[in-house]
Amino acid sequence: MRKLSMALLLIMCVIVSACGGGNNASSTNGGPSESGAPAGTPAASDSSTTEPVKNEKLIVYTNANSDGRGEWLIEKAKGAGFDIEIVGAGGADLTNRLIAEKNNPIADVVYGLNNMLYENLKKEDVLAKFVPSWAGDVEQGLNDPEGYYHGLVKQAILLGYNPNEFTADTAPKDWTDLYKNNAYKGKYEAPTLLGQNTPRLVVAGILTRFQDPNGDLGISDEGWNEIQQLYDNGVGAVEGEDFYANLASGKTPLGALVSGTLQQKEEQYNVKAGIVSPEIGVPMVVEHAAIINGTKKQATAERFVEWLGSSEVQGDFAAEFNAMPANTKAVEQANESVKELYNSLKPQDFDWAFIADNMDLWAEKIELEIMP
Amino acid sequence: MKTRNLSTRLASINPVSILLYGLIVWFVIAFLIYPNLNIYGEIFFKDGQFTLEAAEKLLSSERAMRSLYNSFILAFSLIITVNVVGITLVLISEYFEIKGAKILRLGYFTTLIYSGVVLVSGYKFVYGEEGFMTKLLVYLFPSFDATWFHGYWAVLFVMTFACTSNHFLFLSNAIRKIDFQTVEAARNMGASTWYILRRVVLPVLKPTIYALTILTFLTGLAATSAPLILGGKEFQTITPMILTFSRSMTSRDLAALLALILGVATLVLLTIMIRFERKGNFMSVSKVKSELVKQKIRSKFGNIAAHILAYGLFVLYIVPVVLIIIFSFTDAASISTATLNLNSFTLNNYIQVFSSMSAFKPYLVSILYAAAASVIVVALALAASRILHRYKNKWALALEYAMLIPWILPSTLIAVGLIVTFNTPKLIIGNTVLVGTVWMLLIAYVIIHIPFTLRMVKASFFSLDSNLEDAARNLGAKPFYTFRKVLLPIILPSTLAVLALNFNGILADYDVTVFLYHPVYQPLGVVIKNSTDAQALADTKALTLVYSVILMIMSSVTLYFVYGRNSRS
C-alpha cells in the first residue's frame, strides 16, 4: 500500500507545487498578471519604461478567430514583428472572462467584440483609454466617443427571406411586419436563443424604438407588447439547427442573418436569401479593438492596435475574408458584392450605452415573462 | 462508533496517511468550499445586503416554474425508465445466455462515446421531421404527422436510451461479482429464474443501483440538449435557462438560485440513498473465485422474446451512431434534410479539420489535461472513499457532503468562482495567484468531476465484504497492504471505468474550459466551438459531425485501453 499512498501523495504534491510554481513565475516576471505567460516562455524584460524597441508577447482575446482568421492574423502580425497568442471564445464568454479577470488581467488586447459587449467592459473598468491614429479614418459614429474602443469590421444583422416563398414585394418591409401582418405569422424564426448575440440584437432593434424613461427597463408598455407579439407569432429557434437550413427548406422562410456569413451559406444551401432593408435601418454591429486596463505591456499593445486597425491590414483582411471594413480607407479593397450590399443598407440609430445597460435585463425579462 | 475503537484505529494510522488526510482536507477547503462559497457570496450579497429578489422573480415567472416542474418530472421518470432499460441491458449482455452477446454489447456501449447535441441529432436523423423512421411511417400511413417526435415522450425516449451508459458500465462490473454458487444452490432448490433475479442477483446490485439512481436523477435535472431540441414549446426544462442566465452578469443570481434548488433536491435524494446504503447488508459478493456462468432462459417463449428484445434494443442503439458517421461525410444541405445522395459524399470536411500540423496541438493539450485530471480525481475519490468506509462519524459525513458541493453550482459559475477567488494572492494556496497559470484548468476539471467519481468509487467500496479485510488483517497484513492487495483489485474495474468516463468527459469540455484555459495551450473543446459556432463561415453542420466522429474514436480507444481489455479477461 505504501506505493499507492506515495503515488497519491505525489499527485497531491504536484498540485501543491503547481501553485508554488505559479508563484515563482509571477514573482520573477515582476507582476502576477504576467504569469499569463507559462513558466517556460522567456520572461519579458523587467523595465516598465516605454521604450519603442520593446516587443513582448501579447495575449490577444477575440471572438473573431474562427475559419482561419486567427491563424491569418498571427502570421500577418509575425511579419510586422509582433508575437501574439490568441485566446478565442464566444463573445459573451470572453466578456465574462475579462470581467472576472479584471483584478489581475491576463489579456493585453481584445478585438472582435461588438459595441454592446465593449460597453459592458468599459462599465466594469476593464478597458484602457487609447485613441489610435486611424480612429479618424473610421466611419463616423462607429467609434466609442469616449475613446476606449475603435472600429475594425462592420457586420449587419439582416432580415432575410426565402426567395421561392416571397418576392421583394411580398416580403416584409421591417421586423415589425413579421408579427403585425398575418401573412408572416408562424413563418419566421423568433429570437429565442438569447445566449447568442444575433437574437439579442434583433430584440434590441425592436425594443429601442420604444424607449421610455418611465417604462419597465426603459421601454414603454407598447414596446413590451410588441416583443410579446414577436415571440407569440414566431417559431422558436432550435439549438443545433442552422437557421439558414430552415430558411432554405421553407420551414421558417423568414429570420435573422448575419451579413458576413451570407456568401458561404448561399453556397452551402444553394439558396440566395433575399434581404429586407427597413426604412429605420438595420442593426449594424461593429467589431472593435481595445487595450486592457492594467496590461503590463502598454507600449507594445498600443503599437499592435495601431497596426491592427490600419487601412492596410484591414483592407487585406476584408479582401481575404469577405468582410466590410469600418476604416473608410480600407473599404476600397473589400469585395464588390460586399460593398454593394452595404451600399443598400442604412445603419439603425442605436444608443449603445443604453442597450448595454439594459440588454441583460431585457433578456432576463423575456426569458422569464415573455417567451411562451 | 465506540471511542476505544476509534482511538486504536487512529493510533494505527501511519504518518503517510495522516499527511494524505491533511492534503485532502486542505484540498476540500481550498478548492471546494472556499471559491464556491465566495461566488455565492458575490452573487447573493452583492452590495453587502442579502436580497430575495431572485426568488421573487422566479416565483412570478410562469415559464420558470413550469420548466422547473418539467425538470423534476423528467428526472423522476428517468429514474424508472433508465433503471428498467439499464438493468435489462446488463442482464442481456452479462447474465442470460443470448446469442451474439459480444456484438450486442458493442451496440449498447455506443452511448458512452457520444452525447449532447450530437446524440440528439443522431436520433433526429431517425425519428425527426425528415428522419428515416418518420418517412417510413408517413409512407405507410399517409395521414401520419411528420412532426410527431417532440415533447415529453420524445425527450424521455431519447434520454432513456442515452443515459444507460453508466448503468451498462457499473452494473456489468457489479453483476460479475455475484457468487455463482449461491445462484446454483438457489436453482437446485427449485427457485425460478425470476425468484433468483429478485432474491440473489438484485441485492448484490443494490449499492450500484442506488448510486446510479442518483446519477440518473441528476442527469434528468441537468438535461439540456434533449429538451432544447426535442422539447418543443410544451416541454422545456430549467437547465437551458440556467445556462443562459449564468452567462449574464445581471442574471447570475437566478442561475445560482436555480442550481441551488436542483442541487438541494439531489442532496435530499442522496441522503435517502445513503440511509438505504447504511441499512443494507451487501455481502453476497463472491469470496471464492467461481465465475458467473451465463444462464440459459428455460422457457422457449421467454428465450425467443429475450432475443427479440436484445436485438431490437441493439438496432435502436446503433442506428443513430451509424447515421452520424455516414452524414459526417456529407454537407450541410444533406444533413439538415437527412437525405443521402452519392454526389454529396466528400472527404473535404476531414481534410479541413486536419489541414495543418498546428491542428494537432489542441488534441495533445486536451489529452494531457484529461489524463492528469482524471487520475487526480480518482486518486482523491479513492482516498476519500477509504476514509468514508473506515470512519462513520460526523467528520466523515462532512467530508462527503463537502465533496458534493460542485453539484449545487452550474459549472460556468464554478469557473467564475475560481477566477474571482484566485486572481489575487490567497494565503490558503501559499499566497500565489492561480489565474493565468496552466494549473487553473486542471484544478477546475478535478473539482467538477469529484462528486460523480466519489459516488461511483464509494459505491464499489460499500459493496466490499468487510470479512475480506478482517481476514487479511488477521493474517497479519498491514492496512495499506490489505488495501492494495485485497480491496483495490475488487474495486479496480469500476474505478477504471470512472477514470475513462472522466477522461472522455474532459476531452471536449467547453463550458468550464473557455473561462480558464491558458492562452498558449488551447484545448480541443474551444477549437471545436470556434469552428462550429453559429458565426463561423465554414460548413459548421458537417464539421460538428466530423469532430463528433473524431471524439467517438478517441473515446472508444480510451474505453478499450482503460476498461475494455480488463472486462474481457
Short mmCIF file of C-alpha atoms in Angstrom, two decimals, chain A:
data_model
loop_
_atom_site.label_atom_id
_atom_site.label_comp_id
_atom_site.label_asym_id
_atom_site.label_seq_id
_atom_site.Cartn_x
_atom_site.Cartn_y
_atom_site.Cartn_z
CA MET A 1 0.00 0.00 0.00
CA ARG A 2 2.88 2.31 0.65
CA LYS A 3 3.43 2.61 -3.07
CA LEU A 4 -0.14 3.58 -3.72
CA SER A 5 -0.31 6.11 -0.94
CA MET A 6 3.01 7.50 -2.06
CA ALA A 7 1.58 7.82 -5.53
CA LEU A 8 -1.44 9.63 -4.14
CA LEU A 9 0.87 11.87 -2.16
CA LEU A 10 2.95 12.56 -5.21
CA ILE A 11 -0.11 13.59 -7.15
CA MET A 12 -1.16 15.92 -4.37
CA CYS A 13 2.32 17.34 -4.23
CA VAL A 14 2.11 18.13 -7.92
CA ILE A 15 -0.93 20.27 -7.20
CA VAL A 16 0.77 21.96 -4.28
CA SER A 17 3.97 22.59 -6.14
CA ALA A 18 1.95 23.78 -9.08
CA CYS A 19 0.74 26.65 -7.01
CA GLY A 20 4.28 27.28 -5.87
CA GLY A 21 5.42 27.18 -9.47
CA GLY A 22 2.85 29.76 -10.40
CA ASN A 23 4.18 31.91 -7.64
CA ASN A 24 7.76 31.70 -8.85
CA ALA A 25 6.80 32.53 -12.35
CA SER A 26 4.83 35.55 -11.31
CA SER A 27 7.45 36.82 -8.90
CA THR A 28 10.27 36.59 -11.41
CA ASN A 29 8.20 38.33 -14.03
CA GLY A 30 7.62 41.19 -11.69
CA GLY A 31 3.85 41.06 -11.69
CA PRO A 32 1.19 38.43 -11.18
CA SER A 33 -0.54 39.26 -14.41
CA GLU A 34 2.44 38.11 -16.37
CA SER A 35 2.06 34.63 -15.09
CA GLY A 36 -0.19 34.60 -18.14
CA ALA A 37 2.94 33.51 -19.92
CA PRO A 38 3.90 29.99 -18.90
CA ALA A 39 6.92 29.48 -16.70
CA GLY A 40 8.82 28.20 -19.71
CA THR A 41 8.49 31.15 -22.02
CA PRO A 42 11.22 33.73 -21.90
CA ALA A 43 10.28 36.34 -19.37
CA ALA A 44 9.84 39.86 -20.54
CA SER A 45 12.34 42.46 -19.51
CA ASP A 46 11.75 43.93 -16.12
CA SER A 47 11.80 47.58 -17.03
CA SER A 48 8.39 49.12 -17.31
CA THR A 49 9.50 52.28 -19.06
CA THR A 50 8.10 52.85 -22.52
CA GLU A 51 10.92 52.05 -24.87
CA PRO A 52 9.91 51.80 -28.51
CA VAL A 53 12.01 48.68 -29.08
CA LYS A 54 10.14 46.57 -26.58
CA ASN A 55 8.28 43.70 -28.16
CA GLU A 56 6.82 41.36 -25.59
CA LYS A 57 4.48 38.58 -26.47
CA LEU A 58 0.92 39.88 -26.44
CA ILE A 59 -2.09 37.94 -25.22
CA VAL A 60 -4.96 38.84 -27.53
CA TYR A 61 -8.56 37.91 -26.71
CA THR A 62 -11.00 37.67 -29.58
CA ASN A 63 -14.23 36.06 -30.70
CA ALA A 64 -13.31 36.54 -34.35
CA ASN A 65 -10.65 33.91 -34.91
CA SER A 66 -12.65 31.10 -36.49
CA ASP A 67 -12.35 29.98 -40.11
CA GLY A 68 -8.64 30.67 -40.20
CA ARG A 69 -8.98 34.34 -39.31
CA GLY A 70 -6.92 33.84 -36.15
CA GLU A 71 -4.13 31.98 -37.95
CA TRP A 72 -4.14 34.62 -40.67
CA LEU A 73 -3.69 37.39 -38.13
CA ILE A 74 -0.93 35.58 -36.23
CA GLU A 75 1.05 35.13 -39.47
CA LYS A 76 0.43 38.68 -40.59
CA ALA A 77 1.44 40.03 -37.18
CA LYS A 78 4.60 37.98 -37.23
CA GLY A 79 5.50 39.66 -40.49
CA ALA A 80 5.09 43.03 -38.81
CA GLY A 81 7.24 41.93 -35.87
CA PHE A 82 4.52 41.11 -33.35
CA ASP A 83 4.43 37.94 -31.30
CA ILE A 84 0.82 37.24 -30.33
CA GLU A 85 -1.12 34.41 -28.68
CA ILE A 86 -4.84 34.32 -29.37
CA VAL A 87 -7.47 33.32 -26.82
CA GLY A 88 -10.58 32.61 -28.83
CA ALA A 89 -14.05 32.20 -27.36
CA GLY A 90 -17.63 33.28 -27.88
CA GLY A 91 -18.28 36.98 -27.33
CA ALA A 92 -20.35 36.67 -24.15
CA ASP A 93 -17.99 34.12 -22.60
CA LEU A 94 -15.00 36.25 -23.44
CA THR A 95 -16.61 39.30 -21.86
CA ASN A 96 -17.40 37.37 -18.68
CA ARG A 97 -13.87 36.05 -18.55
CA LEU A 98 -12.38 39.52 -18.98
CA ILE A 99 -14.59 40.94 -16.22
CA ALA A 100 -13.77 38.07 -13.86
CA GLU A 101 -10.05 38.59 -14.51
CA LYS A 102 -10.10 42.35 -14.15
CA ASN A 103 -8.20 42.48 -10.85
CA ASN A 104 -5.33 40.74 -12.48
CA PRO A 105 -5.73 40.79 -16.24
CA ILE A 106 -4.17 38.17 -18.47
CA ALA A 107 -5.13 39.78 -21.76
CA ASP A 108 -3.37 42.76 -23.28
CA VAL A 109 -5.67 43.46 -26.21
CA VAL A 110 -9.23 42.46 -27.07
CA TYR A 111 -10.71 42.74 -30.55
CA GLY A 112 -13.74 41.50 -32.43
CA LEU A 113 -16.45 42.03 -29.80
CA ASN A 114 -19.45 44.21 -30.59
CA ASN A 115 -20.36 47.60 -29.15
CA MET A 116 -22.69 46.15 -26.56
CA LEU A 117 -20.01 43.94 -25.03
CA TYR A 118 -17.40 46.70 -25.17
CA GLU A 119 -19.80 48.97 -23.32
CA ASN A 120 -20.10 46.31 -20.61
CA LEU A 121 -16.33 46.04 -20.40
CA LYS A 122 -15.96 49.81 -20.21
CA LYS A 123 -18.51 49.95 -17.41
CA GLU A 124 -16.53 47.36 -15.46
CA ASP A 125 -13.24 49.28 -15.92
CA VAL A 126 -11.73 46.52 -18.00
CA LEU A 127 -10.62 48.78 -20.87
CA ALA A 128 -7.84 51.35 -21.05
CA LYS A 129 -8.43 54.55 -22.96
CA PHE A 130 -6.40 54.65 -26.15
CA VAL A 131 -7.16 56.51 -29.36
CA PRO A 132 -5.17 55.07 -32.28
CA SER A 133 -4.13 57.33 -35.16
CA TRP A 134 -6.52 55.51 -37.53
CA ALA A 135 -9.54 56.35 -35.36
CA GLY A 136 -10.28 59.34 -37.59
CA ASP A 137 -10.48 57.15 -40.68
CA VAL A 138 -13.28 55.03 -39.21
CA GLU A 139 -16.75 55.80 -40.48
CA GLN A 140 -18.50 58.49 -38.48
CA GLY A 141 -20.41 57.38 -35.41
CA LEU A 142 -18.93 53.90 -35.12
CA ASN A 143 -16.12 54.51 -32.60
CA ASP A 144 -16.60 54.93 -28.89
CA PRO A 145 -16.95 58.69 -28.39
CA GLU A 146 -15.05 58.34 -25.11
CA GLY A 147 -12.06 56.79 -26.88
CA TYR A 148 -11.95 53.31 -25.32
CA TYR A 149 -12.66 51.17 -28.39
CA HIS A 150 -12.44 51.76 -32.14
CA GLY A 151 -14.00 50.04 -35.13
CA LEU A 152 -12.45 47.37 -37.34
CA VAL A 153 -15.14 45.39 -39.18
CA LYS A 154 -18.82 46.03 -39.80
CA GLN A 155 -21.48 43.35 -39.51
CA ALA A 156 -25.13 43.93 -40.28
CA ILE A 157 -27.95 41.92 -38.71
CA LEU A 158 -30.35 41.40 -41.59
CA LEU A 159 -33.87 40.18 -42.05
CA GLY A 160 -33.65 37.53 -44.75
CA TYR A 161 -36.31 35.64 -46.68
CA ASN A 162 -36.52 32.60 -48.90
CA PRO A 163 -36.81 33.88 -52.50
CA ASN A 164 -39.05 30.97 -53.51
CA GLU A 165 -41.67 31.88 -50.93
CA PHE A 166 -41.53 35.66 -51.12
CA THR A 167 -40.57 38.33 -53.59
CA ALA A 168 -39.19 41.75 -52.76
CA ASP A 169 -42.79 42.97 -52.93
CA THR A 170 -44.44 40.28 -50.82
CA ALA A 171 -41.61 40.10 -48.25
CA PRO A 172 -41.94 42.09 -45.03
CA LYS A 173 -40.61 45.62 -45.09
CA ASP A 174 -39.47 45.67 -41.48
CA TRP A 175 -39.12 43.40 -38.44
CA THR A 176 -42.36 44.76 -37.05
CA ASP A 177 -44.28 43.46 -40.08
CA LEU A 178 -43.47 39.90 -39.01
CA TYR A 179 -45.99 39.94 -36.19
CA LYS A 180 -48.30 42.67 -37.44
CA ASN A 181 -49.05 41.10 -40.79
CA ASN A 182 -50.94 37.83 -40.70
CA ALA A 183 -49.16 36.61 -43.83
CA TYR A 184 -45.92 36.12 -41.88
CA LYS A 185 -47.26 34.61 -38.68
CA GLY A 186 -45.71 31.24 -37.92
CA LYS A 187 -43.30 31.72 -40.83
CA TYR A 188 -40.40 33.41 -39.07
CA GLU A 189 -37.86 32.30 -36.52
CA ALA A 190 -38.33 34.07 -33.19
CA PRO A 191 -35.09 35.14 -31.47
CA THR A 192 -35.37 32.64 -28.62
CA LEU A 193 -31.70 31.71 -28.17
CA LEU A 194 -30.86 34.79 -26.13
CA GLY A 195 -27.47 33.45 -25.14
CA GLN A 196 -26.30 34.40 -28.63
CA ASN A 197 -25.61 37.85 -29.96
CA THR A 198 -27.71 37.92 -33.11
CA PRO A 199 -31.05 37.24 -31.38
CA ARG A 200 -30.17 39.83 -28.77
CA LEU A 201 -29.58 42.44 -31.43
CA VAL A 202 -32.87 41.63 -33.14
CA VAL A 203 -34.61 42.23 -29.82
CA ALA A 204 -32.65 45.43 -29.23
CA GLY A 205 -33.52 46.61 -32.73
CA ILE A 206 -37.22 46.45 -31.88
CA LEU A 207 -37.17 47.49 -28.23
CA THR A 208 -35.07 50.62 -28.73
CA ARG A 209 -37.82 52.04 -30.91
CA PHE A 210 -39.92 52.27 -27.76
CA GLN A 211 -37.56 53.97 -25.33
CA ASP A 212 -39.42 55.41 -22.40
CA PRO A 213 -37.62 56.53 -19.23
CA ASN A 214 -40.74 55.72 -17.19
CA GLY A 215 -41.32 52.30 -18.72
CA ASP A 216 -40.15 48.96 -17.34
CA LEU A 217 -36.39 48.69 -18.01
CA GLY A 218 -36.54 51.88 -20.08
CA ILE A 219 -39.11 50.52 -22.54
CA SER A 220 -42.73 51.57 -22.86
CA ASP A 221 -45.61 49.11 -22.38
CA GLU A 222 -46.27 49.30 -26.07
CA GLY A 223 -42.72 48.12 -26.74
CA TRP A 224 -43.10 45.13 -24.43
CA ASN A 225 -46.41 44.36 -26.04
CA GLU A 226 -44.76 44.29 -29.45
CA ILE A 227 -42.00 41.98 -28.23
CA GLN A 228 -44.65 39.72 -26.75
CA GLN A 229 -46.26 39.51 -30.18
CA LEU A 230 -42.90 38.84 -31.81
CA TYR A 231 -42.48 35.74 -29.66
CA ASP A 232 -46.11 34.68 -29.74
CA ASN A 233 -46.32 34.59 -33.53
CA GLY A 234 -42.91 33.19 -34.38
CA VAL A 235 -41.40 29.74 -34.38
CA GLY A 236 -38.80 29.19 -31.66
CA ALA A 237 -35.24 28.61 -32.79
CA VAL A 238 -33.92 25.14 -32.05
CA GLU A 239 -30.48 24.65 -30.59
CA GLY A 240 -28.17 22.93 -33.04
CA GLU A 241 -30.20 23.81 -36.10
CA ASP A 242 -28.83 26.24 -38.64
CA PHE A 243 -31.43 28.92 -39.36
CA TYR A 244 -30.27 29.15 -42.96
CA ALA A 245 -31.22 25.49 -43.44
CA ASN A 246 -34.76 26.29 -42.29
CA LEU A 247 -34.88 29.35 -44.50
CA ALA A 248 -33.75 27.28 -47.46
CA SER A 249 -36.18 24.42 -46.78
CA GLY A 250 -39.07 26.80 -46.23
CA LYS A 251 -39.74 25.58 -42.68
CA THR A 252 -39.22 29.13 -41.39
CA PRO A 253 -38.59 31.18 -44.54
CA LEU A 254 -38.03 34.43 -42.58
CA GLY A 255 -35.45 35.34 -39.94
CA ALA A 256 -32.20 36.98 -38.92
CA LEU A 257 -28.99 36.63 -40.90
CA VAL A 258 -25.50 37.97 -40.29
CA SER A 259 -24.05 39.77 -43.29
CA GLY A 260 -20.56 38.26 -43.01
CA THR A 261 -21.82 34.69 -43.37
CA LEU A 262 -24.19 35.26 -46.33
CA GLN A 263 -21.93 34.18 -49.13
CA GLN A 264 -20.86 30.88 -47.55
CA LYS A 265 -24.39 29.97 -46.55
CA GLU A 266 -25.62 30.63 -50.08
CA GLU A 267 -23.05 28.20 -51.39
CA GLN A 268 -23.77 25.58 -48.73
CA TYR A 269 -27.54 25.52 -49.22
CA ASN A 270 -27.85 26.65 -52.85
CA VAL A 271 -30.40 29.30 -51.94
CA LYS A 272 -29.68 33.01 -52.17
CA ALA A 273 -31.67 34.67 -49.41
CA GLY A 274 -33.49 37.91 -50.16
CA ILE A 275 -32.59 40.81 -47.90
CA VAL A 276 -35.01 43.33 -46.41
CA SER A 277 -33.80 46.92 -45.95
CA PRO A 278 -36.12 48.51 -43.40
CA GLU A 279 -36.56 52.24 -43.57
CA ILE A 280 -35.45 52.62 -39.97
CA GLY A 281 -32.19 50.86 -40.85
CA VAL A 282 -30.61 47.58 -39.76
CA PRO A 283 -28.75 46.80 -36.53
CA MET A 284 -25.16 47.47 -37.53
CA VAL A 285 -22.68 45.94 -35.16
CA VAL A 286 -19.06 46.84 -35.38
CA GLU A 287 -16.19 44.66 -34.24
CA HIS A 288 -13.77 46.86 -32.35
CA ALA A 289 -10.28 46.78 -30.89
CA ALA A 290 -9.27 47.94 -27.41
CA ILE A 291 -6.47 47.71 -24.87
CA ILE A 292 -6.98 46.07 -21.49
CA ASN A 293 -6.72 48.25 -18.42
CA GLY A 294 -3.76 47.12 -16.33
CA THR A 295 -1.75 45.46 -19.07
CA LYS A 296 1.95 45.38 -18.28
CA LYS A 297 2.76 45.73 -21.98
CA GLN A 298 1.04 49.01 -22.72
CA ALA A 299 3.58 50.20 -25.29
CA THR A 300 3.54 47.02 -27.33
CA ALA A 301 -0.22 46.77 -27.07
CA GLU A 302 -0.59 50.32 -28.40
CA ARG A 303 1.67 49.61 -31.34
CA PHE A 304 -0.25 46.42 -32.06
CA VAL A 305 -3.62 48.19 -32.06
CA GLU A 306 -2.15 50.91 -34.29
CA TRP A 307 -1.07 48.21 -36.71
CA LEU A 308 -4.22 46.07 -36.44
CA GLY A 309 -6.63 48.86 -37.35
CA SER A 310 -4.53 50.39 -40.10
CA SER A 311 -6.12 50.59 -43.52
CA GLU A 312 -3.51 48.18 -44.97
CA VAL A 313 -4.22 45.36 -42.50
CA GLN A 314 -7.97 45.89 -42.53
CA GLY A 315 -8.01 46.12 -46.32
CA ASP A 316 -6.10 42.87 -46.68
CA PHE A 317 -8.37 41.25 -44.11
CA ALA A 318 -11.52 42.43 -45.90
CA ALA A 319 -10.28 41.09 -49.24
CA GLU A 320 -9.31 37.75 -47.72
CA PHE A 321 -12.40 37.12 -45.60
CA ASN A 322 -15.15 38.92 -47.47
CA ALA A 323 -15.59 41.45 -44.67
CA MET A 324 -16.71 45.06 -44.63
CA PRO A 325 -14.06 47.30 -43.03
CA ALA A 326 -15.06 50.14 -40.74
CA ASN A 327 -11.96 52.01 -41.83
CA THR A 328 -13.06 54.15 -44.79
CA LYS A 329 -9.61 53.98 -46.35
CA ALA A 330 -9.78 50.19 -46.43
CA VAL A 331 -13.26 49.94 -47.94
CA GLU A 332 -11.79 50.10 -51.42
CA GLN A 333 -10.19 46.69 -51.00
CA ALA A 334 -13.42 44.99 -49.93
CA ASN A 335 -15.10 42.65 -52.40
CA GLU A 336 -17.64 44.15 -54.80
CA SER A 337 -20.62 42.13 -53.59
CA VAL A 338 -19.95 43.19 -50.02
CA LYS A 339 -19.69 46.85 -50.95
CA GLU A 340 -22.89 46.58 -52.94
CA LEU A 341 -24.76 45.05 -50.00
CA TYR A 342 -23.62 47.75 -47.61
CA ASN A 343 -24.47 50.50 -50.07
CA SER A 344 -28.08 49.33 -49.91
CA LEU A 345 -28.18 49.27 -46.10
CA LYS A 346 -28.65 52.05 -43.63
CA PRO A 347 -27.46 51.57 -40.03
CA GLN A 348 -30.19 51.80 -37.43
CA ASP A 349 -29.56 54.54 -34.89
CA PHE A 350 -28.57 52.81 -31.63
CA ASP A 351 -27.72 54.22 -28.23
CA TRP A 352 -25.19 51.51 -27.38
CA ALA A 353 -24.67 52.62 -23.79
CA PHE A 354 -28.41 52.36 -23.17
CA ILE A 355 -28.59 48.97 -24.85
CA ALA A 356 -25.55 47.66 -22.99
CA ASP A 357 -27.01 48.83 -19.67
CA ASN A 358 -30.27 47.04 -20.25
CA MET A 359 -29.73 44.13 -22.62
CA ASP A 360 -29.09 41.51 -19.92
CA LEU A 361 -32.16 42.64 -18.01
CA TRP A 362 -34.26 42.62 -21.17
CA ALA A 363 -33.10 39.12 -21.95
CA GLU A 364 -33.91 38.05 -18.40
CA LYS A 365 -37.40 39.56 -18.57
CA ILE A 366 -38.04 37.92 -21.93
CA GLU A 367 -36.85 34.54 -20.67
CA LEU A 368 -38.98 34.74 -17.54
CA GLU A 369 -42.11 36.54 -18.63
CA ILE A 370 -42.45 36.76 -22.37
CA MET A 371 -41.28 33.59 -24.06
CA PRO A 372 -44.02 31.04 -24.50
#
